[in-house]
Amino acid sequence: MRAWMKKCMALALCAALCLGLAACGENAAPSTASGANAPGFEGEEAPDYNLITGQPLAEGMAVGQRPVAVMVRAERAGWPQSGLAGADALVEMATQGGQTALMALYANAATLPQVGPVGPLWDQHLQLAMAVDAVCVHIGGSVYAENLLNAKTYQDVDGEYVGTQSFVFMTERRDYGNEFSWYVNAEGLSTGMSTVGLDASKGSNVPFLRFAKAPFTPAGGDAPEVAFQFSEQCPVRLVYDEAGSVYLKEAYGEAHKDGETQLAFQNVLVLFSETGEKPDDTGAVDYLFGTGQGWYCFGGKSMPVTWAKESEQAPLELFDENGQALRVNTGKTYLAFVPAAQQSTLNLAQAAQTASSASSGSSPASSSAAA
């Protein structure tokens, strides 16, 4: 039904996104992630904290609410962005043509700031959103993301369906181009979720990461800065600010800002994944999730980690050098899934030499996602 509707409306929607998103929608049952019947990770009690940061729930927020995952265009041409400083976590992954896309995660749909410019959904981001049963918010997307949504009967909030009842066109950004001018906020999201039959209060209660009960300092070496490249076009650098106890993000050689605020994170995860190309001659990146190597940085220090993601809806798991499940510190997280071919670009300052050996120490057992 969902795919059929999209084909029927394709021509009208193409014009609508140029002149104003047309309001349309369909009802669908709320999605359930693979962990819906077993909140938290295996052996853990149901988490009663912010599922994305691990911190105590904000006042008025109930246990078990569904997080929100908003796709945001990462291109420099769309700067400045909005709403990213208020995100509980930011995920960045390669897409096509050497570019990346951002997925901003928010634990509370009711307090969603104005976020944008909203971009298309990619299947690699979707696989991380589904793991925590997040409501995916986007405008359009790749055919692979659409196929995965249909295969898993996972309901999203797509601007190509719900239109201007949920998404706002910022006329003052018209000179940026229509693709960089659409935004979403809490009120619009509420309307969109109601239109497609989603309830923010009924989630699977699966946390984004395992969180430590007490703060700890990684013991792998100094990491005063974390620099790497998704591609030659997309360098990223995070510099540790001792005064604020956060990593400040840079992209394209500039401070990465939400308006006038530079993006800041307590946790930085740089994970390497084997990749290929989607079979459609568009150059779209195919993330071959399964397992791989990476680095966890906190407090200006780092440690090597191994990651695993067993299926499209399975949670992301992290392990230390001894193979024990890793619990990261609470706080905001920047997670970069970087193509393994770019692992030599990683520079953790004094940890740079060991980073190369840790990344190549074992061959990831990758499994291509069905989409």
XYZ file of C-alpha atoms in Angstrom:
371
model
C 0.000 0.000 0.000
C 2.730 2.431 1.013
C 4.837 1.842 -2.094
C 1.758 1.961 -4.368
C 0.726 5.340 -2.985
C 4.166 6.730 -3.582
C 4.178 5.713 -7.237
C 0.759 7.249 -7.797
C 1.766 10.539 -6.222
C 5.288 10.835 -7.622
C 4.610 13.480 -10.289
C 2.512 15.645 -8.011
C 5.022 15.439 -5.197
C 7.908 16.431 -7.429
C 6.162 19.715 -8.210
C 4.990 20.107 -4.628
C 8.498 20.086 -3.203
C 9.431 22.922 -5.521
C 6.391 25.129 -4.789
C 5.311 23.870 -1.355
C 4.931 20.404 0.105
C 1.476 19.004 -0.600
C -0.388 17.726 2.452
C -1.189 14.043 2.241
C -0.820 10.979 4.442
C -1.870 7.506 5.387
C -2.569 5.651 8.581
C -0.326 2.834 9.723
C 0.303 0.901 12.898
C 3.207 2.003 15.091
C 6.463 0.206 14.367
C 8.164 -2.136 16.777
C 11.899 -2.745 16.876
C 13.429 -6.181 17.387
C 13.926 -5.433 21.086
C 10.329 -4.319 21.700
C 9.584 -7.272 23.985
C 12.885 -7.035 25.861
C 13.672 -3.416 26.816
C 17.324 -2.556 27.241
C 20.173 -4.889 26.389
C 20.168 -8.540 27.350
C 20.438 -8.957 31.090
C 19.596 -5.323 31.837
C 16.518 -3.985 33.533
C 14.252 -1.646 31.595
C 16.118 1.678 31.394
C 14.537 4.587 33.257
C 16.841 7.265 31.859
C 17.231 9.308 28.674
C 17.666 6.565 26.065
C 20.093 8.601 23.950
C 22.343 10.235 26.573
C 21.980 7.881 29.544
C 21.263 10.880 31.761
C 18.235 11.283 34.068
C 14.927 11.938 32.355
C 13.993 15.580 31.944
C 11.079 16.854 33.997
C 7.772 15.701 32.547
C 9.310 12.977 30.394
C 8.010 9.449 30.965
C 9.867 6.152 30.711
C 9.509 4.352 27.405
C 8.963 7.295 25.056
C 10.065 6.854 21.441
C 13.121 8.860 20.385
C 13.029 10.965 17.232
C 15.590 10.733 14.417
C 15.623 13.730 12.067
C 17.624 13.570 8.857
C 19.534 16.808 8.287
C 21.427 17.860 5.167
C 25.144 18.058 5.915
C 26.341 19.910 2.805
C 28.270 23.122 3.430
C 25.891 24.888 1.017
C 23.089 24.409 3.563
C 24.852 26.040 6.525
C 23.911 27.349 9.018
C 21.807 24.478 10.292
C 19.283 24.607 13.104
C 18.402 22.376 16.041
C 21.591 20.289 16.085
C 22.918 21.806 19.303
C 19.786 20.528 21.043
C 20.204 16.963 19.774
C 21.041 14.211 22.269
C 23.266 12.516 19.693
C 24.429 13.191 16.161
C 25.193 10.411 13.679
C 27.148 11.135 10.507
C 27.655 8.681 7.656
C 28.763 8.768 4.026
C 26.043 8.776 1.376
C 27.179 9.340 -2.211
C 29.538 11.509 -4.218
C 31.871 11.841 -1.256
C 29.164 13.598 0.782
C 27.644 12.734 4.153
C 24.254 13.073 5.855
C 23.446 13.778 9.490
C 20.880 12.084 11.691
C 20.004 14.040 14.835
C 18.555 11.972 17.682
C 16.227 13.464 20.308
C 14.888 11.524 23.287
C 11.764 13.663 23.679
C 9.459 14.361 20.723
C 7.537 16.970 22.714
C 10.570 19.250 23.046
C 11.921 18.903 19.508
C 13.471 22.241 18.501
C 13.163 23.625 14.993
C 15.460 21.300 13.066
C 16.757 21.551 9.544
C 17.306 21.730 6.746
C 15.546 18.352 6.712
C 17.004 15.920 4.198
C 16.352 12.521 2.644
C 16.548 9.212 4.487
C 19.380 6.764 3.787
C 19.209 3.090 4.673
C 22.468 3.155 6.678
C 21.060 5.823 9.003
C 17.708 4.047 9.125
C 19.351 0.895 10.467
C 20.654 2.799 13.491
C 17.335 4.586 14.029
C 15.329 1.351 13.906
C 17.595 -0.188 16.540
C 16.215 2.252 19.131
C 12.698 2.334 17.652
C 13.099 6.003 16.747
C 10.520 7.894 14.701
C 12.328 8.703 11.447
C 11.616 12.212 10.159
C 12.738 13.107 6.641
C 11.749 14.349 3.185
C 12.083 11.615 0.596
C 14.919 9.150 0.631
C 16.862 6.539 -1.274
C 15.096 3.586 -2.832
C 17.045 1.373 -0.420
C 15.666 3.215 2.590
C 12.162 2.961 1.119
C 12.610 -0.771 0.522
C 13.811 -1.303 4.090
C 10.883 0.654 5.534
C 8.485 -1.497 3.533
C 10.243 -4.779 4.331
C 10.134 -4.082 8.071
C 6.687 -2.370 7.963
C 8.349 0.509 9.794
C 6.261 3.682 9.735
C 8.046 7.011 9.305
C 7.124 10.697 9.001
C 7.992 11.644 5.419
C 7.464 15.132 4.030
C 6.466 13.582 0.733
C 3.378 12.251 2.529
C 2.487 14.613 5.350
C 3.548 17.797 3.550
C 3.223 21.314 4.951
C 1.106 20.229 7.893
C 4.355 18.995 9.458
C 7.191 20.752 7.634
C 7.836 24.492 7.461
C 9.346 26.240 4.445
C 11.691 28.997 5.626
C 11.144 31.745 3.045
C 14.186 33.661 4.279
C 16.337 30.751 3.060
C 14.887 30.704 -0.442
C 18.228 31.782 -1.903
C 19.775 28.591 -0.491
C 17.489 26.478 -2.689
C 14.320 24.615 -1.795
C 16.206 21.529 -0.635
C 17.882 23.614 2.098
C 14.751 25.428 3.264
C 12.466 22.819 4.887
C 12.350 22.472 8.685
C 10.416 20.530 11.308
C 9.509 21.331 14.926
C 7.634 19.701 17.822
C 4.215 20.932 16.747
C 4.629 19.813 13.150
C 6.038 16.448 14.238
C 3.047 15.863 16.517
C 0.695 16.515 13.603
C 2.673 14.252 11.300
C 2.792 11.422 13.810
C -0.957 11.681 14.342
C -1.512 11.596 10.578
C 0.389 8.336 10.107
C -0.796 6.730 13.349
C 2.325 6.933 15.534
C 2.331 7.355 19.316
C 5.473 8.863 20.877
C 4.619 7.386 24.282
C 4.862 3.777 23.095
C 8.452 2.819 22.354
C 10.594 -0.282 22.704
C 12.742 1.391 25.403
C 16.047 0.282 23.867
C 18.965 2.633 24.653
C 21.220 4.052 21.950
C 24.344 2.740 23.729
C 25.212 0.968 26.962
C 25.935 3.629 29.572
C 28.299 3.523 32.552
C 26.844 4.096 36.015
C 29.975 5.993 37.094
C 32.249 8.213 34.948
C 35.502 6.716 33.721
C 38.453 7.871 31.634
C 39.528 5.821 28.591
C 43.028 4.453 29.134
C 44.204 4.060 25.535
C 46.115 7.320 25.193
C 45.721 11.044 24.699
C 43.190 12.358 22.207
C 43.249 16.160 22.348
C 41.792 16.141 18.871
C 40.041 13.620 16.655
C 40.548 14.197 12.943
C 39.516 12.013 10.013
C 37.955 12.135 6.562
C 34.769 10.582 5.244
C 36.239 11.558 1.856
C 38.543 14.234 0.481
C 35.520 16.537 0.328
C 34.388 15.856 3.907
C 37.102 16.250 6.567
C 36.001 16.307 10.213
C 37.886 17.482 13.270
C 36.852 17.483 16.932
C 39.013 19.420 19.387
C 38.808 18.798 23.114
C 37.930 21.887 25.128
C 39.125 21.382 28.705
C 37.136 24.345 29.995
C 33.850 22.881 28.816
C 34.886 19.192 29.056
C 33.535 18.664 25.535
C 34.760 18.012 22.011
C 34.012 20.907 19.648
C 33.193 19.829 16.099
C 34.625 21.244 12.889
C 33.702 20.304 9.331
C 34.965 21.503 5.953
C 37.764 23.269 7.845
C 35.357 25.474 9.814
C 33.610 25.394 13.162
C 30.423 23.366 12.724
C 27.677 25.541 14.169
C 23.992 25.523 14.933
C 23.358 29.195 14.271
C 26.100 30.793 16.352
C 26.677 27.797 18.651
C 29.471 25.358 17.845
C 28.415 21.726 18.184
C 29.808 20.099 21.333
C 29.849 16.494 22.562
C 31.035 14.603 25.627
C 31.444 11.320 23.740
C 33.052 10.797 20.341
C 32.873 7.457 18.560
C 34.691 6.898 15.278
C 33.799 3.466 13.932
C 35.119 1.983 10.705
C 32.848 -0.093 8.491
C 33.534 -1.969 5.298
C 31.576 -0.384 2.460
C 30.755 -0.957 -1.185
C 28.619 0.733 -3.821
C 24.913 0.242 -4.297
C 24.122 -1.534 -7.607
C 22.440 1.437 -9.291
C 25.307 3.464 -10.816
C 24.593 6.459 -8.531
C 27.698 5.993 -6.409
C 25.571 5.527 -3.273
C 27.565 4.031 -0.409
C 26.578 0.570 0.802
C 27.523 0.060 4.460
C 28.323 -3.604 5.091
C 27.399 -3.694 8.754
C 28.454 -6.648 10.856
C 31.515 -5.894 12.971
C 34.607 -3.737 12.858
C 37.106 -1.594 14.733
C 37.008 1.962 16.026
C 37.842 4.421 18.763
C 36.003 5.856 21.762
C 37.090 9.298 22.988
C 36.073 11.092 26.160
C 37.738 13.760 28.294
C 40.636 14.183 25.877
C 41.512 10.478 26.144
C 40.849 7.506 23.861
C 40.589 3.742 23.713
C 40.261 1.234 20.870
C 36.941 -0.572 20.569
C 35.251 -3.242 18.525
C 31.686 -2.753 17.362
C 28.983 -5.160 16.225
C 25.552 -4.804 14.645
C 24.013 -8.171 13.891
C 21.025 -7.094 11.791
C 19.153 -4.051 10.494
C 17.176 -3.642 13.725
C 19.764 -4.974 16.180
C 21.287 -2.455 18.614
C 24.819 -1.210 18.137
C 27.149 -2.993 20.556
C 30.619 -1.853 21.651
C 33.394 -3.969 23.189
C 36.722 -3.146 24.821
C 40.095 -4.730 24.018
C 39.241 -7.706 26.228
C 35.977 -8.378 24.417
C 33.862 -7.119 27.306
C 30.761 -5.035 26.627
C 31.703 -1.369 26.802
C 29.577 1.112 28.700
C 30.281 4.659 27.564
C 29.975 7.755 29.718
C 26.656 9.542 29.842
C 26.209 12.694 27.782
C 25.832 13.798 24.195
C 27.488 11.613 21.582
C 28.884 12.240 18.123
C 28.984 8.952 16.227
C 30.799 8.750 12.906
C 30.577 5.566 10.849
C 33.514 6.016 8.489
C 34.299 3.861 5.430
C 37.157 1.509 6.335
C 39.042 2.725 3.264
C 39.472 6.049 5.094
C 40.894 4.622 8.323
C 44.410 5.862 7.516
C 43.119 9.448 7.750
C 42.364 9.098 11.459
C 44.578 11.201 13.723
C 44.168 11.017 17.497
C 47.326 13.028 18.101
C 49.509 10.793 20.301
C 47.305 7.789 19.577
C 47.729 8.143 15.812
C 50.217 5.307 15.390
C 48.248 2.768 17.409
C 45.039 3.785 15.643
C 46.301 2.377 12.387
C 47.303 -0.961 13.900
C 44.094 -1.297 15.921
C 41.962 -0.631 12.868
C 43.722 -3.281 10.803
C 44.208 -5.827 13.559
C 41.330 -8.071 12.502
C 39.127 -8.513 9.497
C 35.527 -7.449 10.097
C 32.972 -10.152 9.451
C 30.595 -7.992 7.466
C 27.027 -8.749 6.508
C 25.299 -6.744 3.795
C 21.921 -5.300 4.836
C 18.959 -6.478 2.838
C 17.230 -3.469 1.402
